[in-house]
Coordinates of C-alpha atoms in Angstrom, one line a residue:
M1 CA 17.9 -26.6 6.4
L2 CA 16.9 -24.6 3.3
T3 CA 19.0 -21.6 4.4
L4 CA 22.0 -23.7 5.1
S5 CA 21.7 -25.7 1.9
L6 CA 21.5 -22.6 -0.2
A7 CA 24.3 -20.9 1.6
L8 CA 26.6 -23.9 1.1
L9 CA 25.6 -24.2 -2.5
A10 CA 26.4 -20.5 -3.1
A11 CA 29.7 -20.8 -1.3
G12 CA 30.6 -23.9 -3.2
N13 CA 29.9 -22.2 -6.6
G14 CA 32.0 -19.2 -5.7
H15 CA 29.1 -16.9 -5.4
A16 CA 27.9 -14.6 -2.6
Q17 CA 26.9 -16.6 0.5
T18 CA 23.3 -15.9 1.2
G19 CA 22.7 -14.5 4.7
T20 CA 26.1 -12.7 4.9
G21 CA 27.0 -9.2 4.0
Q22 CA 27.6 -10.3 0.4
E23 CA 23.9 -11.2 0.0
P24 CA 21.8 -10.4 3.1
V25 CA 18.5 -11.7 1.7
A26 CA 17.4 -13.8 -1.2
Y27 CA 14.1 -14.7 -3.0
V28 CA 14.1 -18.3 -4.2
G29 CA 10.6 -18.6 -5.6
G30 CA 11.7 -17.8 -9.1
E31 CA 8.4 -16.1 -10.2
I32 CA 8.8 -13.2 -12.6
C33 CA 6.3 -10.3 -13.0
N34 CA 4.2 -10.4 -16.2
P35 CA 4.3 -6.6 -17.1
R36 CA 1.1 -6.8 -19.1
L37 CA -1.1 -7.6 -16.1
H38 CA -1.9 -5.3 -13.2
E39 CA -1.7 -8.3 -10.9
G40 CA 1.6 -9.3 -12.4
G41 CA 0.4 -12.8 -13.1
F42 CA 0.9 -13.8 -9.5
R43 CA -1.2 -15.6 -6.9
Y44 CA -2.9 -13.6 -4.2
A45 CA -2.1 -13.3 -0.5
I46 CA -5.4 -14.8 0.6
G47 CA -7.8 -12.7 2.6
T48 CA -6.0 -9.4 2.1
E49 CA -8.2 -6.3 2.4
N50 CA -7.3 -3.1 0.4
I51 CA -8.9 0.0 2.0
Q52 CA -8.8 3.5 0.5
V53 CA -8.1 6.0 3.3
M54 CA -8.2 9.2 1.3
R55 CA -9.5 9.8 -2.2
A56 CA -8.2 13.0 -3.7
N57 CA -10.8 15.5 -4.8
R58 CA -9.8 18.9 -6.4
T59 CA -13.2 20.5 -6.8
H60 CA -14.8 19.3 -3.6
P61 CA -12.0 19.5 -1.1
E62 CA -14.4 18.9 1.8
R63 CA -14.8 15.3 0.5
A64 CA -11.0 14.7 0.8
D65 CA -8.4 16.7 2.7
G66 CA -10.0 20.2 2.9
Y67 CA -7.5 21.7 0.4
G68 CA -8.1 19.9 -2.9
W69 CA -4.5 18.9 -3.3
T70 CA -3.9 15.9 -5.7
Y71 CA -0.3 14.9 -5.1
N72 CA -0.4 12.6 -2.0
H73 CA 2.4 10.2 -1.3
A74 CA 4.9 8.6 1.1
P75 CA 2.5 7.5 3.9
N76 CA 3.7 6.1 7.3
L77 CA 1.8 4.1 9.7
T78 CA 1.8 3.3 13.4
Y79 CA -0.5 2.0 16.2
W80 CA -0.6 3.6 19.6
N81 CA -3.0 3.7 22.5
G82 CA -5.7 1.7 20.8
S83 CA -5.7 3.7 17.5
F84 CA -4.0 3.6 14.1
F85 CA -2.2 6.8 13.0
L86 CA -1.3 7.4 9.4
E87 CA 0.8 10.3 8.0
Y88 CA 1.4 11.4 4.4
L89 CA 2.8 14.3 2.5
S90 CA 0.9 16.4 0.1
N91 CA 1.5 19.0 -2.6
P92 CA -1.1 20.8 -4.8
V93 CA -0.2 19.1 -8.1
D94 CA 3.4 17.8 -8.6
E95 CA 6.1 16.0 -6.8
Q96 CA 8.5 18.2 -4.8
Q97 CA 6.8 21.3 -6.0
P98 CA 5.7 23.9 -3.4
P99 CA 3.9 24.4 -1.3
G100 CA 3.9 21.2 0.7
Q101 CA 2.4 20.1 4.0
T102 CA 1.8 16.9 6.0
Y103 CA -1.5 15.4 7.0
Y104 CA -2.4 12.7 9.5
V105 CA -5.5 10.5 9.9
M106 CA -6.7 8.2 12.6
S107 CA -8.7 5.0 12.9
K108 CA -9.7 2.7 15.7
D109 CA -9.9 -0.5 13.5
G110 CA -7.7 0.4 10.5
R111 CA -10.8 0.0 8.2
H112 CA -12.7 3.2 8.9
W113 CA -10.7 6.4 8.9
N114 CA -11.5 10.0 9.9
K115 CA -10.9 13.1 7.8
P116 CA -7.2 14.2 7.3
R117 CA -5.9 16.9 9.6
I118 CA -2.8 19.0 9.3
A119 CA 0.2 17.6 11.1
F120 CA 2.8 20.0 9.7
P121 CA 1.5 23.1 7.9
Q122 CA 3.1 25.0 5.0
Y123 CA 6.4 26.3 6.2
K124 CA 6.9 30.1 6.7
A125 CA 10.4 31.2 7.3
P126 CA 11.1 33.9 9.9
E127 CA 11.1 37.5 8.8
G128 CA 14.3 38.4 7.0
V129 CA 15.2 34.8 6.0
T130 CA 15.0 34.3 2.2
I131 CA 15.0 31.2 0.1
P132 CA 18.5 30.5 -1.1
K133 CA 19.1 30.0 -4.8
P134 CA 18.4 27.9 -6.8
Y135 CA 15.4 26.9 -4.6
Y136 CA 12.0 28.6 -5.0
G137 CA 9.8 27.3 -2.2
Y138 CA 9.3 24.9 0.7
I139 CA 8.1 21.3 0.7
Q140 CA 8.1 18.5 3.2
H141 CA 9.4 14.9 2.9
Q142 CA 8.8 11.7 4.8
R143 CA 11.0 8.7 5.4
M144 CA 9.9 8.2 9.0
G145 CA 6.5 9.2 10.4
F146 CA 6.2 8.1 14.0
Y147 CA 8.2 7.1 17.1
T148 CA 6.9 5.7 20.4
A149 CA 9.4 6.5 23.1
P150 CA 10.2 4.3 26.1
N151 CA 8.3 6.7 28.3
G152 CA 5.1 6.1 26.2
R153 CA 5.1 9.4 24.4
L154 CA 4.2 9.3 20.6
L155 CA 6.0 11.6 18.3
I156 CA 5.0 12.5 14.7
L157 CA 7.8 13.7 12.5
A158 CA 8.5 15.3 9.1
F159 CA 11.5 16.6 7.2
Q160 CA 11.4 20.2 6.0
G161 CA 13.3 21.2 2.9
H162 CA 13.4 23.4 -0.2
A163 CA 11.9 22.7 -3.6
Y164 CA 12.8 21.2 -5.9
D165 CA 15.5 19.2 -4.0
P166 CA 14.9 18.9 -0.3
F167 CA 18.0 16.8 0.4
K168 CA 21.6 17.8 1.0
E169 CA 22.0 21.6 0.7
G170 CA 18.2 21.9 0.2
G171 CA 17.4 20.4 3.5
I172 CA 16.5 22.4 6.6
G173 CA 15.9 19.8 9.3
R174 CA 13.7 17.3 11.1
M175 CA 10.6 18.5 12.8
A176 CA 8.6 16.7 15.6
R177 CA 5.6 17.2 17.7
E178 CA 3.8 15.1 20.3
V179 CA 0.6 13.2 19.5
H180 CA -1.8 13.3 22.5
K181 CA -4.3 10.5 23.4
D182 CA -7.2 12.5 22.0
G183 CA -5.4 12.9 18.7
T184 CA -4.5 16.5 19.2
L185 CA -0.9 17.7 18.6
G186 CA 1.6 19.5 20.7
P187 CA 3.9 22.4 19.5
I188 CA 6.3 21.9 16.6
Y189 CA 10.0 21.8 17.3
F190 CA 13.1 21.1 15.2
V191 CA 15.0 18.0 16.6
R192 CA 17.8 18.0 14.1
Y193 CA 19.1 20.5 11.5
S194 CA 20.5 19.4 8.1
S195 CA 24.2 18.9 8.3
H196 CA 24.8 20.5 4.9
A197 CA 23.9 24.1 5.8
G198 CA 23.9 26.6 8.6
W199 CA 20.4 26.2 9.9
N200 CA 19.8 26.8 13.6
E201 CA 17.2 28.2 16.0
G202 CA 17.9 31.7 14.9
N203 CA 17.0 31.3 11.2
T204 CA 14.2 28.7 11.3
A205 CA 10.5 28.9 11.9
Y206 CA 10.3 26.6 15.0
P207 CA 12.3 26.4 18.2
F208 CA 14.8 23.6 19.0
Y209 CA 13.3 20.8 21.1
T210 CA 15.5 21.7 24.1
R211 CA 13.3 24.8 24.5
S212 CA 10.3 22.7 25.4
K213 CA 9.3 23.0 29.0
D214 CA 7.8 19.4 28.9
K215 CA 10.5 17.1 30.3
G216 CA 8.7 14.0 29.0
F217 CA 8.7 15.4 25.5
R218 CA 12.5 16.2 25.7
E219 CA 13.2 12.8 27.0
A220 CA 11.2 11.2 24.1
V221 CA 13.2 13.2 21.5
E222 CA 16.5 12.4 23.1
S223 CA 15.7 8.6 23.1
L224 CA 14.9 8.9 19.4
L225 CA 18.1 10.7 18.6
A226 CA 20.0 8.0 20.5
D227 CA 18.3 5.2 18.5
R228 CA 20.7 4.3 15.6
L229 CA 18.1 2.1 13.9
K230 CA 15.2 4.5 14.0
T231 CA 17.3 7.5 12.9
L232 CA 18.9 5.4 10.0
Q233 CA 15.5 6.0 8.3
W234 CA 16.6 9.7 7.9
I235 CA 19.9 9.1 6.2
D236 CA 19.0 10.0 2.6
E237 CA 17.3 13.2 3.6
D238 CA 20.4 14.5 5.3
R239 CA 23.5 12.3 4.5
G240 CA 25.1 13.2 7.8
L241 CA 28.2 15.2 7.1
D242 CA 28.6 15.6 10.8
G243 CA 29.0 11.8 11.4
F244 CA 25.5 11.4 12.9
Y245 CA 24.8 8.2 11.0
S246 CA 26.9 5.1 11.6
L247 CA 26.5 3.8 8.0
K248 CA 29.6 4.9 6.2
D249 CA 29.7 2.9 2.9
S250 CA 27.3 4.0 0.1
I251 CA 25.9 6.8 2.2
N252 CA 24.9 8.6 -1.0
T253 CA 23.3 5.5 -2.5
V254 CA 20.8 4.1 -0.1
Q255 CA 17.3 5.4 0.2
A256 CA 14.2 4.8 2.4
T257 CA 15.4 2.5 5.2
S258 CA 13.4 -0.2 6.6
Y259 CA 14.8 -2.8 9.0
Y260 CA 14.1 -5.9 11.1
H261 CA 15.9 -8.3 13.4
R262 CA 16.7 -11.8 12.1
R263 CA 16.2 -14.8 14.3
D264 CA 20.0 -14.8 15.1
G265 CA 19.8 -11.2 16.3
Q266 CA 21.4 -9.6 13.3
V267 CA 19.7 -6.5 11.9
V268 CA 18.8 -6.5 8.2
A269 CA 18.4 -3.0 6.6
L270 CA 16.6 -2.7 3.3
W271 CA 16.5 0.1 0.8
K272 CA 15.2 1.0 -2.7
W273 CA 16.7 -0.7 -5.8
S274 CA 17.2 -4.0 -3.9
Y275 CA 20.0 -2.7 -1.5
A276 CA 20.5 -4.4 1.8
A277 CA 23.1 -4.5 4.6
L278 CA 23.6 -6.3 8.0
S279 CA 24.5 -5.1 11.5
D280 CA 25.4 -7.4 14.4
D281 CA 25.7 -4.6 17.0
E282 CA 22.3 -2.8 16.8
G283 CA 23.2 -0.4 14.1
R284 CA 26.6 0.9 15.5
S285 CA 28.2 -0.5 12.3
W286 CA 27.1 -2.0 9.1
T287 CA 28.3 -4.2 6.2
A288 CA 28.6 -2.3 2.9
P289 CA 25.1 -2.0 1.3
V290 CA 24.8 -4.4 -1.7
R291 CA 22.2 -5.1 -4.3
C292 CA 20.5 -8.4 -3.8
P293 CA 20.1 -9.8 -7.4
S294 CA 17.1 -12.0 -6.6
L295 CA 15.0 -9.0 -5.4
I296 CA 13.8 -7.4 -8.6
M297 CA 12.6 -3.8 -8.0
A298 CA 13.1 -0.2 -9.0
G299 CA 12.8 3.1 -7.2
G300 CA 9.8 2.2 -5.0
K301 CA 10.4 1.5 -1.4
Q302 CA 10.7 -2.0 0.0
W303 CA 9.5 -3.0 3.4
G304 CA 10.6 -5.8 5.7
Q305 CA 9.3 -7.0 9.0
R306 CA 8.9 -9.9 11.4
T307 CA 5.2 -11.0 11.3
G308 CA 2.9 -12.0 14.1
D309 CA 3.5 -15.7 13.5
G310 CA 7.2 -15.3 14.1
R311 CA 8.0 -15.5 10.3
Y312 CA 9.2 -12.7 8.0
A313 CA 7.8 -10.7 5.1
L314 CA 9.2 -8.4 2.4
C315 CA 6.9 -6.2 0.4
Y316 CA 7.8 -4.3 -2.8
N317 CA 6.9 -3.8 -6.5
P318 CA 8.7 -6.7 -8.3
I319 CA 9.6 -5.0 -11.6
E320 CA 12.4 -2.7 -12.7
T321 CA 10.4 -0.4 -15.0
Q322 CA 10.6 2.8 -12.9
P323 CA 7.5 4.9 -13.7
Y324 CA 5.2 1.9 -13.4
R325 CA 5.0 0.5 -9.9
Y326 CA 2.6 -2.4 -9.8
P327 CA 1.6 -4.8 -8.4
L328 CA 2.5 -4.6 -4.7
I329 CA 3.5 -8.1 -3.5
V330 CA 4.7 -9.9 -0.4
I331 CA 7.2 -12.7 -0.1
T332 CA 7.6 -14.7 3.2
G333 CA 10.3 -16.8 4.9
D334 CA 11.1 -18.5 8.2
D335 CA 14.5 -16.9 9.1
G336 CA 14.6 -13.4 7.6
I337 CA 17.2 -14.6 5.0
I338 CA 15.5 -16.8 2.5
F339 CA 12.1 -15.8 1.1
D340 CA 9.6 -17.6 -1.0
S341 CA 5.8 -17.9 -1.6
L342 CA 5.1 -14.6 -3.5
G343 CA 1.5 -13.2 -3.2
V344 CA -0.3 -10.1 -4.4
V345 CA -1.2 -7.6 -1.8
H346 CA -2.6 -4.9 -4.1
G347 CA -3.1 -5.7 -7.8
E348 CA -5.3 -2.9 -8.9
V349 CA -4.2 0.1 -11.0
P350 CA -7.1 2.5 -11.5
P351 CA -6.9 5.4 -13.9
R352 CA -4.9 8.4 -12.7
R353 CA -7.5 11.2 -12.4
F354 CA -5.1 14.1 -12.1
M355 CA -1.9 14.6 -14.0
G356 CA 1.3 15.7 -12.1
E357 CA 5.0 15.4 -12.3
N358 CA 6.4 12.0 -11.4
K359 CA 3.0 10.5 -10.6
D360 CA 4.0 6.9 -11.2
F361 CA 1.2 4.4 -11.8
G362 CA 0.3 1.9 -9.2
P363 CA 0.5 1.1 -5.4
C364 CA 4.0 2.1 -4.2
Y365 CA 6.1 3.4 -1.3
V366 CA 4.9 0.8 1.0
R367 CA 5.5 1.0 4.8
G368 CA 4.3 -1.0 7.7
I369 CA 4.4 -0.5 11.5
T370 CA 8.1 -0.1 12.4
E371 CA 9.7 -2.7 14.7
G372 CA 9.4 -1.7 18.3
E373 CA 6.2 0.2 17.9
Q374 CA 2.9 -0.9 19.5
Q375 CA 1.0 -3.5 17.5
P376 CA -2.8 -3.9 17.0
E377 CA -4.6 -7.0 18.3
G378 CA -4.3 -10.1 16.2
Q379 CA -1.6 -11.2 13.8
D380 CA -2.6 -9.3 10.7
M381 CA 0.2 -7.3 9.0
W382 CA -0.8 -3.7 8.2
L383 CA 0.7 -1.8 5.3
T384 CA 0.2 1.7 3.9
Y385 CA 1.1 3.1 0.4
S386 CA -0.2 5.5 -2.2
V387 CA -1.8 4.6 -5.5
N388 CA -0.8 6.7 -8.5
K389 CA 0.8 9.1 -5.9
E390 CA -2.8 10.4 -5.6
D391 CA -4.8 8.4 -3.1
I392 CA -3.8 6.9 0.2
W393 CA -4.5 3.3 1.0
V394 CA -3.9 0.7 3.7
S395 CA -3.9 -3.1 3.5
R396 CA -4.7 -5.7 6.1
V397 CA -2.8 -8.9 5.3
P398 CA -3.8 -12.0 7.3
V399 CA -0.9 -13.9 8.9
P400 CA 0.3 -16.6 8.2
V401 CA 0.4 -15.4 4.6
K402 CA -1.1 -18.1 2.3
T403 CA -1.4 -18.1 -1.5
T404 CA -3.2 -21.5 -2.1
W405 CA -6.5 -23.0 -0.8
Q406 CA -7.3 -26.6 0.0
G407 CA -10.8 -28.1 0.1
P408 CA -14.2 -26.9 -1.0
V409 CA -15.6 -23.4 -0.5
K410 CA -19.0 -22.8 1.2
D411 CA -19.5 -19.2 2.3
N412 CA -23.0 -18.1 3.5
F413 CA -21.6 -15.2 5.6
D414 CA -24.1 -16.1 8.4
D415 CA -21.3 -16.0 11.1
I416 CA -19.9 -12.7 10.0
K417 CA -21.1 -9.6 11.9
P418 CA -22.3 -6.6 9.7
D419 CA -19.3 -4.5 8.5
A420 CA -16.8 -6.9 10.0
T421 CA -13.8 -8.3 8.1
I422 CA -14.6 -11.0 5.6
P423 CA -12.4 -14.1 6.1
H424 CA -10.6 -15.6 3.1
W425 CA -11.9 -13.1 0.6
N426 CA -9.6 -10.5 -1.1
I427 CA -11.3 -7.2 -0.9
Y428 CA -10.7 -4.1 -3.0
R429 CA -12.6 -1.2 -1.4
P430 CA -12.2 2.4 -2.7
T431 CA -14.0 5.1 -0.8
W432 CA -16.9 5.3 -3.3
C433 CA -17.0 1.5 -3.9
Q434 CA -17.9 -0.4 -0.7
V435 CA -17.6 -4.1 0.0
R436 CA -19.2 -5.2 3.2
I437 CA -21.5 -7.6 5.0
D438 CA -25.0 -6.2 5.6
K439 CA -27.4 -6.9 8.4
A440 CA -28.9 -9.8 6.4
H441 CA -25.4 -11.4 6.3
R442 CA -25.0 -10.9 2.6
L443 CA -21.9 -9.8 0.7
C444 CA -22.7 -6.3 -0.6
L445 CA -20.8 -4.6 -3.4
S446 CA -21.7 -1.0 -4.2
D447 CA -20.2 1.4 -6.7
S448 CA -20.6 5.2 -7.3
D449 CA -17.1 5.8 -8.8
R450 CA -17.1 6.2 -12.6
Y451 CA -13.3 5.4 -12.7
D452 CA -13.0 2.6 -10.2
Y453 CA -14.9 -0.4 -8.9
A454 CA -15.5 -2.6 -5.9
R455 CA -14.0 -6.1 -6.1
A456 CA -14.2 -9.3 -4.1
I457 CA -12.1 -12.4 -4.9
R458 CA -12.4 -15.9 -3.5
V459 CA -9.4 -18.2 -4.0
F460 CA -10.3 -21.9 -4.2
E461 CA -8.4 -25.1 -4.8
T462 CA -6.9 -25.3 -8.3
A463 CA -8.9 -27.7 -10.5
K464 CA -9.6 -28.6 -14.1
K465 CA -13.3 -28.9 -13.3
V466 CA -15.1 -26.5 -11.0
A467 CA -18.8 -26.0 -10.1
V468 CA -19.8 -22.6 -8.8
N469 CA -23.1 -21.7 -7.2
L470 CA -24.2 -18.4 -5.7
D471 CA -27.3 -16.2 -5.1
L472 CA -27.2 -12.7 -6.6
K473 CA -29.7 -9.9 -6.2
V474 CA -29.1 -6.9 -8.5
E475 CA -30.6 -4.2 -6.2
K476 CA -29.4 -1.1 -8.2
E477 CA -27.6 -0.6 -11.5
N478 CA -25.7 2.2 -13.2
A479 CA -23.8 2.5 -16.4
D480 CA -21.2 -0.1 -15.4
P481 CA -21.8 -3.9 -15.6
F482 CA -21.4 -6.5 -12.9
E483 CA -18.8 -9.1 -13.9
I484 CA -18.2 -12.6 -12.5
D485 CA -14.9 -14.2 -13.6
L486 CA -13.2 -17.5 -13.1
T487 CA -9.4 -17.1 -13.6
D488 CA -6.4 -19.3 -13.5
R489 CA -3.5 -18.7 -11.0
H490 CA -2.1 -16.0 -13.3
G491 CA -5.3 -14.0 -13.5
T492 CA -6.2 -15.1 -17.0
R493 CA -10.0 -15.1 -17.3
A494 CA -11.4 -18.4 -18.5
V495 CA -15.1 -17.6 -17.7
S496 CA -16.5 -14.1 -17.7
L497 CA -20.2 -13.5 -17.1
R498 CA -21.4 -9.9 -17.7
L499 CA -24.6 -8.8 -16.1
Q500 CA -26.3 -5.6 -17.3
N501 CA -29.8 -4.5 -18.2
G502 CA -31.4 -7.8 -17.4
E503 CA -29.0 -9.9 -19.6
I504 CA -26.3 -12.4 -18.7
R505 CA -23.6 -12.5 -21.4
S506 CA -20.6 -14.6 -22.0
C507 CA -18.2 -13.8 -24.8
G508 CA -20.8 -11.3 -26.1
E509 CA -23.5 -13.9 -26.3
V510 CA -26.7 -13.7 -24.2
I511 CA -26.9 -16.9 -22.2
G512 CA -29.4 -16.0 -19.5
H513 CA -31.5 -13.3 -17.9
Y514 CA -32.2 -11.8 -14.4
Q515 CA -34.7 -9.3 -12.9
P516 CA -33.5 -6.4 -10.8
G517 CA -34.7 -6.7 -7.2
I518 CA -35.2 -10.5 -7.4
V519 CA -32.7 -13.1 -6.1
R520 CA -31.2 -15.0 -9.1
H521 CA -29.5 -18.3 -8.4
L522 CA -26.5 -18.7 -10.7
A523 CA -24.9 -22.1 -11.3
F524 CA -22.1 -22.7 -13.8
T525 CA -19.3 -25.1 -14.3
F526 CA -15.8 -24.8 -15.8
D527 CA -15.1 -28.3 -17.3
N528 CA -11.8 -28.9 -19.0
G529 CA -11.9 -25.7 -21.1
L530 CA -15.7 -25.3 -21.5
L531 CA -18.4 -23.3 -19.7
R532 CA -21.6 -25.1 -18.8
F533 CA -24.5 -22.7 -17.8
E534 CA -28.0 -23.9 -17.2
G535 CA -27.7 -27.1 -19.2
R536 CA -25.9 -25.6 -22.2
T537 CA -22.2 -25.5 -23.2
Y538 CA -20.4 -22.4 -24.3
P539 CA -16.8 -21.5 -25.3
I540 CA -14.6 -19.8 -22.7
L541 CA -13.0 -16.4 -22.9
H542 CA -9.4 -17.6 -22.8
A543 CA -8.0 -21.1 -23.1
V544 CA -6.7 -22.2 -19.7
K545 CA -6.5 -25.7 -18.2
E546 CA -7.1 -24.9 -14.6
V547 CA -8.8 -22.2 -12.5
E548 CA -8.5 -21.1 -8.9
R549 CA -10.1 -17.7 -8.4
L550 CA -13.7 -16.4 -8.4
S551 CA -13.8 -12.6 -9.0
L552 CA -16.8 -10.4 -8.4
R553 CA -16.4 -6.8 -9.8
T554 CA -18.7 -3.8 -10.2
G555 CA -17.1 -2.7 -13.4
E556 CA -15.4 -3.8 -16.6
Y557 CA -12.1 -5.7 -16.5
R558 CA -9.3 -3.1 -17.2
E559 CA -5.9 -3.4 -18.8
L560 CA -5.2 0.4 -18.8
P561 CA -3.0 2.1 -17.7
N562 CA -0.3 -0.2 -19.0
R563 CA 3.4 0.2 -19.2
Q564 CA 3.2 2.1 -22.4
T565 CA 0.7 4.7 -21.0
P566 CA 2.5 8.1 -21.0
N567 CA 3.5 9.0 -17.5
Q568 CA 4.3 12.7 -18.0
D569 CA 2.1 14.0 -20.8
P570 CA -0.1 16.8 -19.4
A571 CA -3.8 16.3 -19.5
P572 CA -6.8 17.7 -17.8
P573 CA -8.5 15.9 -14.9
L574 CA -10.7 13.0 -16.0
P575 CA -14.2 14.3 -16.7
G576 CA -16.5 14.1 -13.7
C577 CA -13.9 12.4 -11.5
D578 CA -14.8 14.5 -8.5
E579 CA -18.5 13.7 -8.6
P580 CA -20.0 10.4 -7.6
M581 CA -22.3 8.8 -10.1
R582 CA -25.6 7.0 -9.5
P583 CA -24.8 4.1 -7.2
S584 CA -25.1 0.4 -8.0
L585 CA -25.7 -2.3 -5.4
Y586 CA -25.2 -6.1 -5.7
L587 CA -26.0 -8.6 -3.0
V588 CA -24.3 -11.9 -3.0
D589 CA -25.0 -15.0 -0.8
N590 CA -24.5 -18.7 -0.5
V591 CA -21.3 -19.0 -2.5
S592 CA -20.2 -22.6 -3.0
I593 CA -17.2 -23.7 -5.1
R594 CA -16.4 -27.4 -5.4

């Protein structure tokens, strides 16, 4: 009914009819990003877990990728044969600067990942083949990472090109190899050469796939090449002068395809900069790509999919300021046309530890598991992205996606197994900052990262008066404080308790004490703009009328980087960023909010 009403309204007003080729999708929630806040001033997608897969490390490569490269970006994700597979590209320092190679990592549960391994090594041209001018090296690029063929074979893919521009004349071609059940990889083959230049089996480093003696592998590649939807993901890396791609209009405009089927069977294709198009014949033809005015975004990717509950989700960075890509959000809808209910997936922007060309701030280039691939158990939506084009992350988003909570909160964690997912809590978990349930069924936050923190957020029912109770044991401390915040729906902190060196402070005033190693019961109330703590009343940090989030954080609240922080000014790595510091450990239990 909502879709029909909006479409008729638009048609009656002489505007684009929503759901047609004039405007394939629309966001009707009306919320606008607050550029001052990392979270954008939005509500959270409740229960989302942010998990760092790979933390770049230049001086101790063994703790990261084995190479010490610090430009890591464009991840892709799939699930196959009981495991998650994640692929991402990597360069030593800068975007599209040689050399380049592609890694892959594996996980059984999506929450614990092994060490990266090389999927596609640095390219070495055959003897006698030189790099054409004006190019000066080889890099790799990813718009599509994986393909599960009808015969059950899993392919991993990458695009090989020249630096600085791997597209058009700079492109060489698409490479693929098979992923075996044990995680090992088969030989590398080219499966398609760039249509802009004369590349072939005689002047490239790997044979063409037809040379493979494995019939099943050849069949898998041929089914991929015949799939117009899957291969549409390649279009901006090649542009298809030979007519390989069925999309004709705006072929030099669209970038980074994602797609899904609507309830009525039409296919929606999405691209950067809010572009979208429709196909009613499985990708054999398309409407002309158009910009959807209600989808506010810049050059980061957008991702669309049907979720496990039969609804639809779009994910992107909802702001047009190009070098600053945060937060990462999700909007949802019933029919794949009209979307509402915006929620934060990843709202943290840590300091960028290593400078590099075009290393935009924030979580961006989001991708999920492509339609038609195998899906993990449960209804959770899984996403992958890079942060600051430096570290690789995944997010587990519970489905159905909810942004508000009804009723009281009483979490003692007794029914949660150690190290299992933590229902209803939003978790931010860098590699050196863990958030987990221990054997005593306590919520544990630890931190040994001098430039990041662990964070756990519990959304509760919006209220003008809220009583919070929890048990806290400060097991270990380091130079960073432990902060407990109550915020409104926009993330504005009304109450902020700072625990450090035995003191509990609010607005700089000491209001209580604790002893390390001893459980401290904390009880405080937000009451119509005042803080009540242990029988006394104190002013709050910022004037808000209502609150709806409890935040636990192993470090200070941060506002930097912001959208004025220089993106390209050269600077050395942040001091000590490759070394863990003395760890802190905080144990939380019996959280009640009413």
